[in-house]
Coordinates of C-alpha atoms and ligand atoms in Angstrom, one line a residue:
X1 CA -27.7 31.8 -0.8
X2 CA -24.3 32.2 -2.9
X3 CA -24.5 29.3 -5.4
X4 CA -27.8 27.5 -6.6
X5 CA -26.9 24.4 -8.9
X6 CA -30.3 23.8 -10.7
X7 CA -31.8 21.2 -12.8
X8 CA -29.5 18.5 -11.9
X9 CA -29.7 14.7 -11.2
X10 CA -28.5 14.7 -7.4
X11 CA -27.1 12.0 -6.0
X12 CA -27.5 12.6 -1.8
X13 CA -26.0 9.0 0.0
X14 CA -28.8 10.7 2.3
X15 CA -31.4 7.9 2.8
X16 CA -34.1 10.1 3.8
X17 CA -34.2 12.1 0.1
X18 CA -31.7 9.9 -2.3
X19 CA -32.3 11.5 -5.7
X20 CA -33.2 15.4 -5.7
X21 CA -32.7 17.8 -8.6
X22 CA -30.9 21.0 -7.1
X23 CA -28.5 22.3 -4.3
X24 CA -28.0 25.4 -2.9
X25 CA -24.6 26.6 -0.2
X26 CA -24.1 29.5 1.9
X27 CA -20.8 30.4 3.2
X28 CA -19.4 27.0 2.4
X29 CA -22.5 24.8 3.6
X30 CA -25.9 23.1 1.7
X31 CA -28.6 24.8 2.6
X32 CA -31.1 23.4 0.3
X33 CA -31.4 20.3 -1.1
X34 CA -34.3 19.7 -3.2
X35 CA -36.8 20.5 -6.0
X36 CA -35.6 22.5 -8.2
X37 CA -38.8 24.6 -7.9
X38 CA -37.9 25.0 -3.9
X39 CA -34.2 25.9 -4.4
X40 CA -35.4 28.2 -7.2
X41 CA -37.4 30.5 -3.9
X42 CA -34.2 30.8 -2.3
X43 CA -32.4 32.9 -5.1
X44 CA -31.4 35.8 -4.7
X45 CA -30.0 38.7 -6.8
X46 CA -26.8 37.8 -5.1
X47 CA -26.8 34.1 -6.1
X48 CA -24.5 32.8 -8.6
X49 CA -27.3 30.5 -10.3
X50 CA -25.1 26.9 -12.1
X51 CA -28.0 25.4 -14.7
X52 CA -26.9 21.2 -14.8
X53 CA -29.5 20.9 -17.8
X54 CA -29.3 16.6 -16.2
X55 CA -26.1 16.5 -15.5
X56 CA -25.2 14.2 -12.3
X57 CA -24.0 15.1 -9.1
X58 CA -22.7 13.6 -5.7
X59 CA -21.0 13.9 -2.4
X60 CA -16.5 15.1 -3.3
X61 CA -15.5 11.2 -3.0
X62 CA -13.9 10.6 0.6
X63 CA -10.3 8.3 0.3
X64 CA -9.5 7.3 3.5
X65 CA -6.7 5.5 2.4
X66 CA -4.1 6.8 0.3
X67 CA -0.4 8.0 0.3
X68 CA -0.7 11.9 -0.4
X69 CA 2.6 12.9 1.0
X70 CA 4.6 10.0 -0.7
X71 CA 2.9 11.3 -3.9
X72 CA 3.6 14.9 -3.1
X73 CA 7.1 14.7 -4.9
X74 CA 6.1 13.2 -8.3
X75 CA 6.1 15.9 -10.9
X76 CA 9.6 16.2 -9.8
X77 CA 11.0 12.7 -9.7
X78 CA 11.4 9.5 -12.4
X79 CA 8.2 8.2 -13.5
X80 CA 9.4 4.2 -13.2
X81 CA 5.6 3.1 -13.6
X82 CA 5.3 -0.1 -15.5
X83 CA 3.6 0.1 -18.1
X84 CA 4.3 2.4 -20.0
X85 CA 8.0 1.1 -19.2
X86 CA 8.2 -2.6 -20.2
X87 CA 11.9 -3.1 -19.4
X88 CA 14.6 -3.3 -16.8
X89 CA 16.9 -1.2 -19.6
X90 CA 13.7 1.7 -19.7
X91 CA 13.6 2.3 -16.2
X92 CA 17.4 2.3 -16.0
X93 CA 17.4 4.9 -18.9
X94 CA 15.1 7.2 -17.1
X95 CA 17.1 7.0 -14.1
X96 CA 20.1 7.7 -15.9
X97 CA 19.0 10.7 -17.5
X98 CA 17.8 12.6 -14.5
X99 CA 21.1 11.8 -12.9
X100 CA 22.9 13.6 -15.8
X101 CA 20.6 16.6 -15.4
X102 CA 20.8 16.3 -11.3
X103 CA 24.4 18.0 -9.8
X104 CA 26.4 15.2 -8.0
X105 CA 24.7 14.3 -4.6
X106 CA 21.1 15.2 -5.7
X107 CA 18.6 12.5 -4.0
X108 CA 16.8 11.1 -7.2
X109 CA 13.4 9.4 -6.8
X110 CA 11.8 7.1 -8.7
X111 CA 7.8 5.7 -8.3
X112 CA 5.9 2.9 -10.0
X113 CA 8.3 0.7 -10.8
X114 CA 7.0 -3.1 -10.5
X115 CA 9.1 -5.9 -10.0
X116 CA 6.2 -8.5 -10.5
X117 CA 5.0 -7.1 -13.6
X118 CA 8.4 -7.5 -15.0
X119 CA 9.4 -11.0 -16.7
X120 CA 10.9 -13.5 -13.6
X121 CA 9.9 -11.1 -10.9
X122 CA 13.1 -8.9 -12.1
X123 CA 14.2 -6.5 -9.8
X124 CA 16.4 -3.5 -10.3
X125 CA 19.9 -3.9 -8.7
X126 CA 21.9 -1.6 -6.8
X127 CA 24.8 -2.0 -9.1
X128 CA 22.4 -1.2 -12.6
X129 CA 22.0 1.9 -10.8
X130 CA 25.3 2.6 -9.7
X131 CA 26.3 2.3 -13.4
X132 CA 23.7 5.3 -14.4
X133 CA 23.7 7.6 -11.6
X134 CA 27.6 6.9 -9.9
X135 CA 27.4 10.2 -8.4
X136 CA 24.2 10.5 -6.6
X137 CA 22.2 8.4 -4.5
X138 CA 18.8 7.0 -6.1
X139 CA 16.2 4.9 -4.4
X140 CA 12.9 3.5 -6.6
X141 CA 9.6 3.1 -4.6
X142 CA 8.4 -0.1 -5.5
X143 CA 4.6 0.8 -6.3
X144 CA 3.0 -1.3 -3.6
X145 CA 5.6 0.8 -1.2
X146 CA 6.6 -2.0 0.3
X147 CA 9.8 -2.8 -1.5
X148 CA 12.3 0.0 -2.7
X149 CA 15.6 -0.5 -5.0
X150 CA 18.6 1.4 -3.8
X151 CA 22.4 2.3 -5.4
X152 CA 25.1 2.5 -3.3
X153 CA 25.3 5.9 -2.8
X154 CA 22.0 5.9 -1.0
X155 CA 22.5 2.6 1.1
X156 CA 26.2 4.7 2.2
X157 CA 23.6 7.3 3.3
X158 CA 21.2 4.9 5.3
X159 CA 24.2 2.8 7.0
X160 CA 23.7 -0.1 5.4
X161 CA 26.4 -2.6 4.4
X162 CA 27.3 -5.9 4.1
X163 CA 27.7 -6.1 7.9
X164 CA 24.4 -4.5 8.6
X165 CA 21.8 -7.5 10.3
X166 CA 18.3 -7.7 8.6
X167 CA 15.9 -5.1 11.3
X168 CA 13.3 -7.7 13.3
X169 CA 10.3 -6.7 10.2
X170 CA 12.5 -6.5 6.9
X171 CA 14.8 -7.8 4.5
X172 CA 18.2 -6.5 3.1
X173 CA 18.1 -8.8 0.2
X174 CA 22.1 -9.8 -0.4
X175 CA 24.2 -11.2 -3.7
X176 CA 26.1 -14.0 -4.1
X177 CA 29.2 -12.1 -2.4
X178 CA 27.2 -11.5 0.6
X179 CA 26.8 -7.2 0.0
X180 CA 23.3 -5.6 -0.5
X181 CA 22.1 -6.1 -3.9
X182 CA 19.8 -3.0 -3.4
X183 CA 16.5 -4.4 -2.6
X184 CA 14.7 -3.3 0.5
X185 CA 11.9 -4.9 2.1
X186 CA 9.8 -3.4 4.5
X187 CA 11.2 -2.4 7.5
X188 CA 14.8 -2.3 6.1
X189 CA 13.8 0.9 3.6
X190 CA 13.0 2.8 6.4
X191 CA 16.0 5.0 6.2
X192 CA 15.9 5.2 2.7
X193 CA 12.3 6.9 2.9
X194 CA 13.2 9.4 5.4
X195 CA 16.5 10.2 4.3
X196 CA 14.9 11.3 0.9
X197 CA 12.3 12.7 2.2
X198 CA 14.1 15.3 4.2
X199 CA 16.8 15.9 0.7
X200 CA 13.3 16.5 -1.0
X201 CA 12.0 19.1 1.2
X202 CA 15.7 20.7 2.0
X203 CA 16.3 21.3 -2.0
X204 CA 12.5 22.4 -3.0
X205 CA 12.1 24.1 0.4
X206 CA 9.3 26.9 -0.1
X207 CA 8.3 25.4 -3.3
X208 CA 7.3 21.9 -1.3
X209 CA 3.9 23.1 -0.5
X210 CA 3.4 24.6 -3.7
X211 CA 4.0 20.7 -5.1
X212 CA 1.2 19.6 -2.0
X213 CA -1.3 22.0 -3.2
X214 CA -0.8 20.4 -7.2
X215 CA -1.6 17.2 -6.1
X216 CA -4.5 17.9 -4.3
X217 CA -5.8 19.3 -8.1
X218 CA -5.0 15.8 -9.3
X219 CA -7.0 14.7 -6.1
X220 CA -10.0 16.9 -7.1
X221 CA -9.8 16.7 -10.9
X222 CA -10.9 12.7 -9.7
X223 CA -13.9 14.2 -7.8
X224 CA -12.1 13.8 -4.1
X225 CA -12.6 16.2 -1.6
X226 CA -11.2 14.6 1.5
X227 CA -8.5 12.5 2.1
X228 CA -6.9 10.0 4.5
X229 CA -3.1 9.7 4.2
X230 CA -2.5 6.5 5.8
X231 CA 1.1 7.3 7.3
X232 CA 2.3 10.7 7.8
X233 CA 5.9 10.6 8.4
X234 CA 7.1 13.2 10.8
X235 CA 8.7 15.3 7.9
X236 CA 5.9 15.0 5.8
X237 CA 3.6 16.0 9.1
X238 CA 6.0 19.4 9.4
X239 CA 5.3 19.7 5.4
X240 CA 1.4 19.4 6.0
X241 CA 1.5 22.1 8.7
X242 CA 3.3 23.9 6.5
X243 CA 1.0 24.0 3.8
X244 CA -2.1 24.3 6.2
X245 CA -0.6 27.4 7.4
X246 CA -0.2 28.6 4.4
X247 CA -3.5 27.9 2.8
X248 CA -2.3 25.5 0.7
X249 CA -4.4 22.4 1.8
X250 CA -7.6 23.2 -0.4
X251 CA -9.2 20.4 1.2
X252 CA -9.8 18.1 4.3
X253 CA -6.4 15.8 5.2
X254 CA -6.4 13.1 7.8
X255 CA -3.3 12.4 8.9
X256 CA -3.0 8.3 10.5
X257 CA 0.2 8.6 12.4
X258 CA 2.7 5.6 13.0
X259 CA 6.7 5.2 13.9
X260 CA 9.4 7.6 13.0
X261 CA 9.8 5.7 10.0
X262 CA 7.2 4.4 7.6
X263 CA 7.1 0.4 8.8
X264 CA 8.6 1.7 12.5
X265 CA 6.6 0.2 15.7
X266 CA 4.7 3.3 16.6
X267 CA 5.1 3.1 20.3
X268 CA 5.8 6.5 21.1
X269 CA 2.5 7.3 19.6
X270 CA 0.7 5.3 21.5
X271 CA 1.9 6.0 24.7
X272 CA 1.0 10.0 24.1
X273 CA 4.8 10.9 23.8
X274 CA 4.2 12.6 20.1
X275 CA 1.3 14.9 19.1
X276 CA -2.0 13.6 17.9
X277 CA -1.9 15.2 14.4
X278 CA -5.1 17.3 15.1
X279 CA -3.6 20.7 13.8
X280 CA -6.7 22.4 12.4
X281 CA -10.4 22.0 11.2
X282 CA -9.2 20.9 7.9
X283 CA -5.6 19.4 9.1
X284 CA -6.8 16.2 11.3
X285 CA -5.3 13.7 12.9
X286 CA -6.4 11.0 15.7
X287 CA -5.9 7.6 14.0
X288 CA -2.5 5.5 14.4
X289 CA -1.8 3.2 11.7
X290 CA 0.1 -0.2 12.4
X291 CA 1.2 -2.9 9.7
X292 CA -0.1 -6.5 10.9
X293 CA 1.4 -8.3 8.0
X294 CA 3.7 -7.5 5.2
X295 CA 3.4 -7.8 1.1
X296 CA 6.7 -9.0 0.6
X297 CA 8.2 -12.0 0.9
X298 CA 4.9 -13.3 0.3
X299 CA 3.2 -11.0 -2.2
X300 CA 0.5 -14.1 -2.5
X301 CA -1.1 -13.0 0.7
X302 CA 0.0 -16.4 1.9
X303 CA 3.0 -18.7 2.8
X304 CA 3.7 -21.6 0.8
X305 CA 6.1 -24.1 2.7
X306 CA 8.6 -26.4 0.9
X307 CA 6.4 -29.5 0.4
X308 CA 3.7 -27.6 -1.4
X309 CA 1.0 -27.2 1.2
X310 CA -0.2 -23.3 2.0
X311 CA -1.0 -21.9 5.0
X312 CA -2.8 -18.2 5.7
X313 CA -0.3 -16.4 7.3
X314 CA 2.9 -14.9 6.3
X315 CA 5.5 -13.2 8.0
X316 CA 4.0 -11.4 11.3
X317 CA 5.0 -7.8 12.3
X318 CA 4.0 -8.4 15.8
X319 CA 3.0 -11.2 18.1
X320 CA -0.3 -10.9 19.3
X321 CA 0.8 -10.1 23.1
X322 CA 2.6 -7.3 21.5
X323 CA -0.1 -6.3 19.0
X324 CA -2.8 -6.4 22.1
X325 CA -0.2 -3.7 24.0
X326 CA 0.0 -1.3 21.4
X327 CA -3.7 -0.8 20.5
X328 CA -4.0 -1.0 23.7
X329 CA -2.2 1.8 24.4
X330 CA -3.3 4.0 21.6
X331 CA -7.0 3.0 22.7
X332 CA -6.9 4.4 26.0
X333 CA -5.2 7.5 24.7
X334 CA -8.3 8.1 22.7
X335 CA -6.4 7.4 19.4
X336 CA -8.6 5.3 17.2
X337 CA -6.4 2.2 15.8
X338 CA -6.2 1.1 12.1
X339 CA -4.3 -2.0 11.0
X340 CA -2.8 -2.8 7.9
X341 CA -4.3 -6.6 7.0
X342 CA -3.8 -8.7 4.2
X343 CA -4.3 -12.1 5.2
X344 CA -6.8 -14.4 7.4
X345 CA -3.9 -14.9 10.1
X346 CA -3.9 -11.3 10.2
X347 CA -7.3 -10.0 10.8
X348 CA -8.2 -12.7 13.3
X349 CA -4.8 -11.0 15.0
X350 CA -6.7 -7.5 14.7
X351 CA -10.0 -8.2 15.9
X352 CA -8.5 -10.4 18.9
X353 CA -6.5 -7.4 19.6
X354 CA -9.2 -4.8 19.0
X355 CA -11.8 -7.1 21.3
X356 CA -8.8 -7.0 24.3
X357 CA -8.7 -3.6 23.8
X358 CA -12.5 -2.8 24.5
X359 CA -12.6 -5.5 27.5
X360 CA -9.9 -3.2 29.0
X361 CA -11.1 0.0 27.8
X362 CA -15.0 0.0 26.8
X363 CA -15.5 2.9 24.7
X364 CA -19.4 2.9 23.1
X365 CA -18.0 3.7 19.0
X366 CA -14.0 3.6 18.7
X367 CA -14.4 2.7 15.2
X368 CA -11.5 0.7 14.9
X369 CA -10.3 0.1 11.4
X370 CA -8.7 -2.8 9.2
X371 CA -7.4 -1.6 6.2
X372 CA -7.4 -3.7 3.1
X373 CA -9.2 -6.9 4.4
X374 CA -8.1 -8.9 1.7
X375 CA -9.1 -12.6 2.4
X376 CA -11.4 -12.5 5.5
X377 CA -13.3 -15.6 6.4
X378 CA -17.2 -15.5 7.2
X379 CA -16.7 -15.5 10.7
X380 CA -14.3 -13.1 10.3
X381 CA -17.0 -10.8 9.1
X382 CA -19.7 -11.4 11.6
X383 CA -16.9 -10.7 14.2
X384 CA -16.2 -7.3 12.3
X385 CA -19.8 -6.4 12.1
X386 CA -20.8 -7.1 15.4
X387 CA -17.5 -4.7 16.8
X388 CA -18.4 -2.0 14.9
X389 CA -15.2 -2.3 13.0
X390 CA -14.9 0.0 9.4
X391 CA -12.9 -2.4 6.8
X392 CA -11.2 0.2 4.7
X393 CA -10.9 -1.6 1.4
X394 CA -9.6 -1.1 -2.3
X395 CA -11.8 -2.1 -5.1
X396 CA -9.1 -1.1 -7.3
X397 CA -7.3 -3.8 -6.4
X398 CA -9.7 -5.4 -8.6
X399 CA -9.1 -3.6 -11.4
X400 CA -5.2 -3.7 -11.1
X401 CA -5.6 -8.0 -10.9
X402 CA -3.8 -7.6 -7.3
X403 CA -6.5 -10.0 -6.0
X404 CA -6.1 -13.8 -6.6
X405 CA -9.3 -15.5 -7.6
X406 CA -11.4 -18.0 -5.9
X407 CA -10.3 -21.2 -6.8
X408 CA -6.9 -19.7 -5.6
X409 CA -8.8 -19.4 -2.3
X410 CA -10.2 -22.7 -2.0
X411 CA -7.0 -24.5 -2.7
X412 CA -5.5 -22.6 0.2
X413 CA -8.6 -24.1 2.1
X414 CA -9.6 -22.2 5.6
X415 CA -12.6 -20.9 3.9
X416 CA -11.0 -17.5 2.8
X417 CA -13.2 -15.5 0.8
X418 CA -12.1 -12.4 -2.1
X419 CA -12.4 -9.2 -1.4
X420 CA -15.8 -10.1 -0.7
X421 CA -17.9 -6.7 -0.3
X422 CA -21.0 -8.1 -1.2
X423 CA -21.1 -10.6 1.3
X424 CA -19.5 -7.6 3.9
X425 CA -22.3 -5.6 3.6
X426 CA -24.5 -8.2 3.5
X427 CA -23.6 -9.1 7.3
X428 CA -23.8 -5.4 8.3
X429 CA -20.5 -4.2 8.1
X430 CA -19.3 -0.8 7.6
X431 CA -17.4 -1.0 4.5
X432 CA -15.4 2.3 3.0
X433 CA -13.5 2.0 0.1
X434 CA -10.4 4.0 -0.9
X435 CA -7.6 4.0 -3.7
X436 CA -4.2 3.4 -1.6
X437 CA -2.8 5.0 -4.5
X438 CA -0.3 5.4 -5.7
X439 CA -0.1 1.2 -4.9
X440 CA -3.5 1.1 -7.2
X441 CA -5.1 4.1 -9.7
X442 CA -6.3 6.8 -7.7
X443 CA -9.4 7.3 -9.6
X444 CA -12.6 6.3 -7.4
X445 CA -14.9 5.7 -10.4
X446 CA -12.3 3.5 -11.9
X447 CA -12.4 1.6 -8.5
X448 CA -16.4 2.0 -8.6
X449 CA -15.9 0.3 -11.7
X450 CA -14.3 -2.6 -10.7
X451 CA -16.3 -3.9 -7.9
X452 CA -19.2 -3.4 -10.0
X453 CA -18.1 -5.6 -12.6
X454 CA -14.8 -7.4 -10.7
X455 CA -13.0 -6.7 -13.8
X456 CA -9.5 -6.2 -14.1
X457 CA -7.6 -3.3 -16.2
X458 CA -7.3 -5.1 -19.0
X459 CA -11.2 -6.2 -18.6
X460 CA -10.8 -10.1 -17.7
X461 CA -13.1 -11.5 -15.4
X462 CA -15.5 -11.2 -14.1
X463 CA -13.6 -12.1 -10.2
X464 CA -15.7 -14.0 -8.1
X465 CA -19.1 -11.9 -9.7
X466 CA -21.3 -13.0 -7.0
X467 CA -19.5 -10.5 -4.7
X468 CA -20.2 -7.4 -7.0
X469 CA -22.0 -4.6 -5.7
X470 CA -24.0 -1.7 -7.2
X471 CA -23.2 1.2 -8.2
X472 CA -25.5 3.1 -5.2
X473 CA -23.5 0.8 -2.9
X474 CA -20.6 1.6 -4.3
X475 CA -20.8 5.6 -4.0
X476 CA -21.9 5.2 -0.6
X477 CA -18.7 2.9 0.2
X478 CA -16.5 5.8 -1.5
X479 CA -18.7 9.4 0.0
X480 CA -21.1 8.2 3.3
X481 CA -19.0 5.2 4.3
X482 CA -15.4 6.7 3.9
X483 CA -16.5 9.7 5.6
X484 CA -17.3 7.7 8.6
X485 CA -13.9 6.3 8.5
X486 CA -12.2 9.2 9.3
X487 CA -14.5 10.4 11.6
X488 CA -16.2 13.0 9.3
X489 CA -19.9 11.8 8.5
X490 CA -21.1 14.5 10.3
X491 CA -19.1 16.9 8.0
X492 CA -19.1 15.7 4.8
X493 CA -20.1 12.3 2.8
X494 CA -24.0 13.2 1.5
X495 CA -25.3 15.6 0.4
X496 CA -28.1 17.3 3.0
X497 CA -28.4 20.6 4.6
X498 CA -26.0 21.5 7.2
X499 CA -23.1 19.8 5.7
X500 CA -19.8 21.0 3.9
X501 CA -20.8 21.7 0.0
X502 CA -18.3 19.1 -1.1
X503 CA -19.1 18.3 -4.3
X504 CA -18.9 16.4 -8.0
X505 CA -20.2 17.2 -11.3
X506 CA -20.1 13.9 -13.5
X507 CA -20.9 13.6 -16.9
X508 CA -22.8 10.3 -16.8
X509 CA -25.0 8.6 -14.0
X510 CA -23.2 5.6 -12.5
X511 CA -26.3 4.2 -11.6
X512 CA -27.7 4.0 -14.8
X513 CA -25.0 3.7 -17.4
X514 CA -24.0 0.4 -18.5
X515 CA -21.4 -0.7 -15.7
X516 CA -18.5 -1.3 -18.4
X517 CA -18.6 2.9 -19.1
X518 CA -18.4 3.3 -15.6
X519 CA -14.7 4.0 -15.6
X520 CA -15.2 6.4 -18.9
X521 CA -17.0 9.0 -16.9
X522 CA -15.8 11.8 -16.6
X523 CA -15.2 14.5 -13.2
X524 CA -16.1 18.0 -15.0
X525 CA -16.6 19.9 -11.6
X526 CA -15.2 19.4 -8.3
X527 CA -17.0 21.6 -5.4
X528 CA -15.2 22.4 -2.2
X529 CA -17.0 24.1 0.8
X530 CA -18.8 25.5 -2.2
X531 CA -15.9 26.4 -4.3
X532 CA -15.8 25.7 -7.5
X533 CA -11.6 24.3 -7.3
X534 CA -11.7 21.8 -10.4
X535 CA -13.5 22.7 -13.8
X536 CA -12.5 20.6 -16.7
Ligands
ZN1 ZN1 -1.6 1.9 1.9

């Protein structure tokens, strides 16, 4: 045995020993879990012996659902987050001031920036950035990645002008005079995406994959060990392989593939024309990601027509005939399908589609997923638990105040339900949780947090309490269940002999602290096949 962690307070997820007290690995795997007097045989002279004295430990955290590769460039682009900005003026400051230190056609970047946090929904124009940066092009993420603010320069890089038509799933939003005002919804920012993208990797060139491996630190210094990145980009695939090559990638990725741009139909995965994104044991792929319905123009979840009455849907990426050919498609290339669903419209379009597909193509466990499964219905869950469908959700959506309350519910009518994980796993469904970050924090204790107590940030609430889990069932949604997501329960997820020694030191028991310290626990050691790659 190399590594004998003693004494401890161990957390498994494995149902047949929950709690034990120590863990032993050998060449990256647990081969005891157990008494501390029965891992304590094991030791050898060789054995590196770790004493807890208490301390807690459980499965690495498993996030299924986040955006690695758009995170990748951070340390070296704008921090635009709101807070700590609280201005328009702020944001435009910071912008300005890397385009001073930035020679003239250097792609700057800017994350976090919030347009509905600011006062009247304010949104930065293109020609407030053309006034700070004149002389290169600029584009700022909105944070739920949906949205992204452009200058001139950069919308005279992605071909779009005043003549340029709206695409079929996106907005160019236009002044008074009729010429882009620098707003880009959805589909319309695909350019802008790739185009800096591909400047990124073409200026920091070798140095890109040293900037992949310092984010996964981030990623383990919150306790996560494997990770989902929900849509790979072809560049940032090429900048993955890099780094895998390399032995950069510390830790397991899953890549979910979609279009050549980032809200693009992903047709020629489907049909088998571009690779799977299976590169390696630790670089996966094998999931295709489609977007059912969009965040903006209706960042409600829901339309709201003239005369005041509401309806579930919003604007529709694809028609269901269209939808049904697609997964489809990616079903019967042995792709397993995961669709992007806010609304009730949205996932009844999902499991429709995902009900065709197995009618066509019966398959005993394709583990189809819906991601986010804001506002499902009742039935909607029984339909989801009897399919065998994994609802990839975001309890930190909780905790940013992203999700609308009840009573906001019932005066939509249609029976929609909140982010309702209690009830979820109360009908048998599979539910994993994940952090979409950087669209919510990326910590999964400050996510465990929040659907233990439904509340927000700033700590109102509690939002609709009767769907609050436990802790224990919130672990298991972020190690067991999130493992089984990505296809890796076999791998990783508990902690039992056999699998990957993935694991997290904390300084506090969830399960037992009161739930409001949750999210002031601390991730002193993070564990990966057994090394020791985070020590605080
Ligand atoms: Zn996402």
């Amino acid at each position: 045995m190399d590594k004998a962690l003693l004494g401890g307070n161990v957390l498994t997820m494995n149902e047949g020993a929950p709690r034990v007290e120590a863990v032993g690995f050998e060449k990256g795997k647990i081969v005891a879990a157990g008494a501390t007097a029965e891992v304590s045989k094991m030791v050898g002279s060789d054995t590196q012996v770790v004493h807890l004295a208490g301390r807690t430990v459980i499965p690495g955290f498993v996030d299924p659902h986040n955006h690695f590769s758009f995170t990748t460039f951070q340390p070296v682009s704008v921090d635009c987050s709101v807070p700590p900005h609280v201005s328009i003026n702020g944001v435009l400051d910071a912008i300005g001031a890397a385009a001073k230190s930035a020679p003239p056609g250097q792609w700057i970047w800017g994350w976090g920036f919030n347009a509905r946090a600011m006062e009247g929904h304010r949104r930065i124009t293109r020609k407030q950035l053309d006034e700070v940066a004149p002389d290169n092009p600029v584009t700022i993420e909105d944070s739920s990645v949906h949205a992204a603010y452009a200058n001139t320069a950069a919308l005279r890089l992605a071909g779009i002008d005043r003549n340029t038509p709206d695409p079929d799933h996106g907005q160019i939003l236009r002044d008074d005079n009729g010429e882009p005002d620098g707003t880009l919804w959805e589909e319309a920012l695909n350019s802008v995406y790739n185009l800096s993208l591909r400047a990124h990797l073409e200026q920091y060139g070798d140095y890109a994959v040293d900037l992949v491996r310092q984010n996964c630190q981030r990623y383990m210094a919150a306790g996560i060990t494997s990770v989902g990145d929900a849509l790979v980009l072809p560049e940032a695939a090429e900048m993955y392989r890099q780094a895998d090559t390399l032995g950069k990638l510390p830790f397991r990725m899953h890549q979910m593939l979609g279009g050549d741009g980032f809200f693009s139909a992903p047709s020629r995965v489907a049909s088998g024309d571009t690779g799977d994104g299976n590169v390696s044991d630790r670089l996966r792929g094998g999931t295709m990601k489609i977007f059912m319905d969009p965040v903006f123009p209706s960042p409600a979840l829901i339309q709201e027509h003239p005369h005041g009455d509401h309806e579930h849907i919003g604007a529709r990426y694809y028609t269901q005939e269209e939808a049904d050919i697609i997964v489809l498609a990616a079903h019967r290339r042995g792709l397993q399908v995961a669709i992007h669903c806010l609304g009730t419209w949205s996932i009844e379009q999902a499991l429709n589609a995902f009900e065709a597909a197995l009618k066509a193509h019966p398959a005993s466990e394709p583990r189809f997923r819906i991601e986010h499964y804001s506002l499902p219905t009742l039935e909607q869950i029984r339909r989801t638990a009897s399919m065998g469908v994994v609802s990839v959700m975001q309890p930190a959506f909780v905790y940013t105040g992203a999700v609308r309350g009840q009573e906001r519910a019932e005066e939509l009518g249609g029976g929609a339900l909140v982010f309702p994980f209690k009830t979820m796993l109360a009908e048998g469904v599979i539910v994993a949780a994940s952090s979409d970050f950087p669209c919510a924090p990326l910590e999964p204790l400050t996510g465990i947090y929040a659907v233990v107590t439904r509340k927000t940030r700033l700590g109102e609430g509690p939002i609709v309490p009767d769907e609050a889990v436990t802790p224990l069932e919130a672990l298991k949604m972020y190690t067991l269940n999130a493992a089984y997501a990505m296809n890796r329960e076999h791998e990783v997820g508990s902690i039992e002999t056999g699998k990957r020694a993935d694991l997290a030191v904390l300084s506090h028991d969830p399960t037992s602290v009161d739930p409001d310290f949750i999210r002031e626990i601390s991730v002193e050691q993070t564990y990966v096949d057994g090394e020791l790659l985070h020590n605080r």
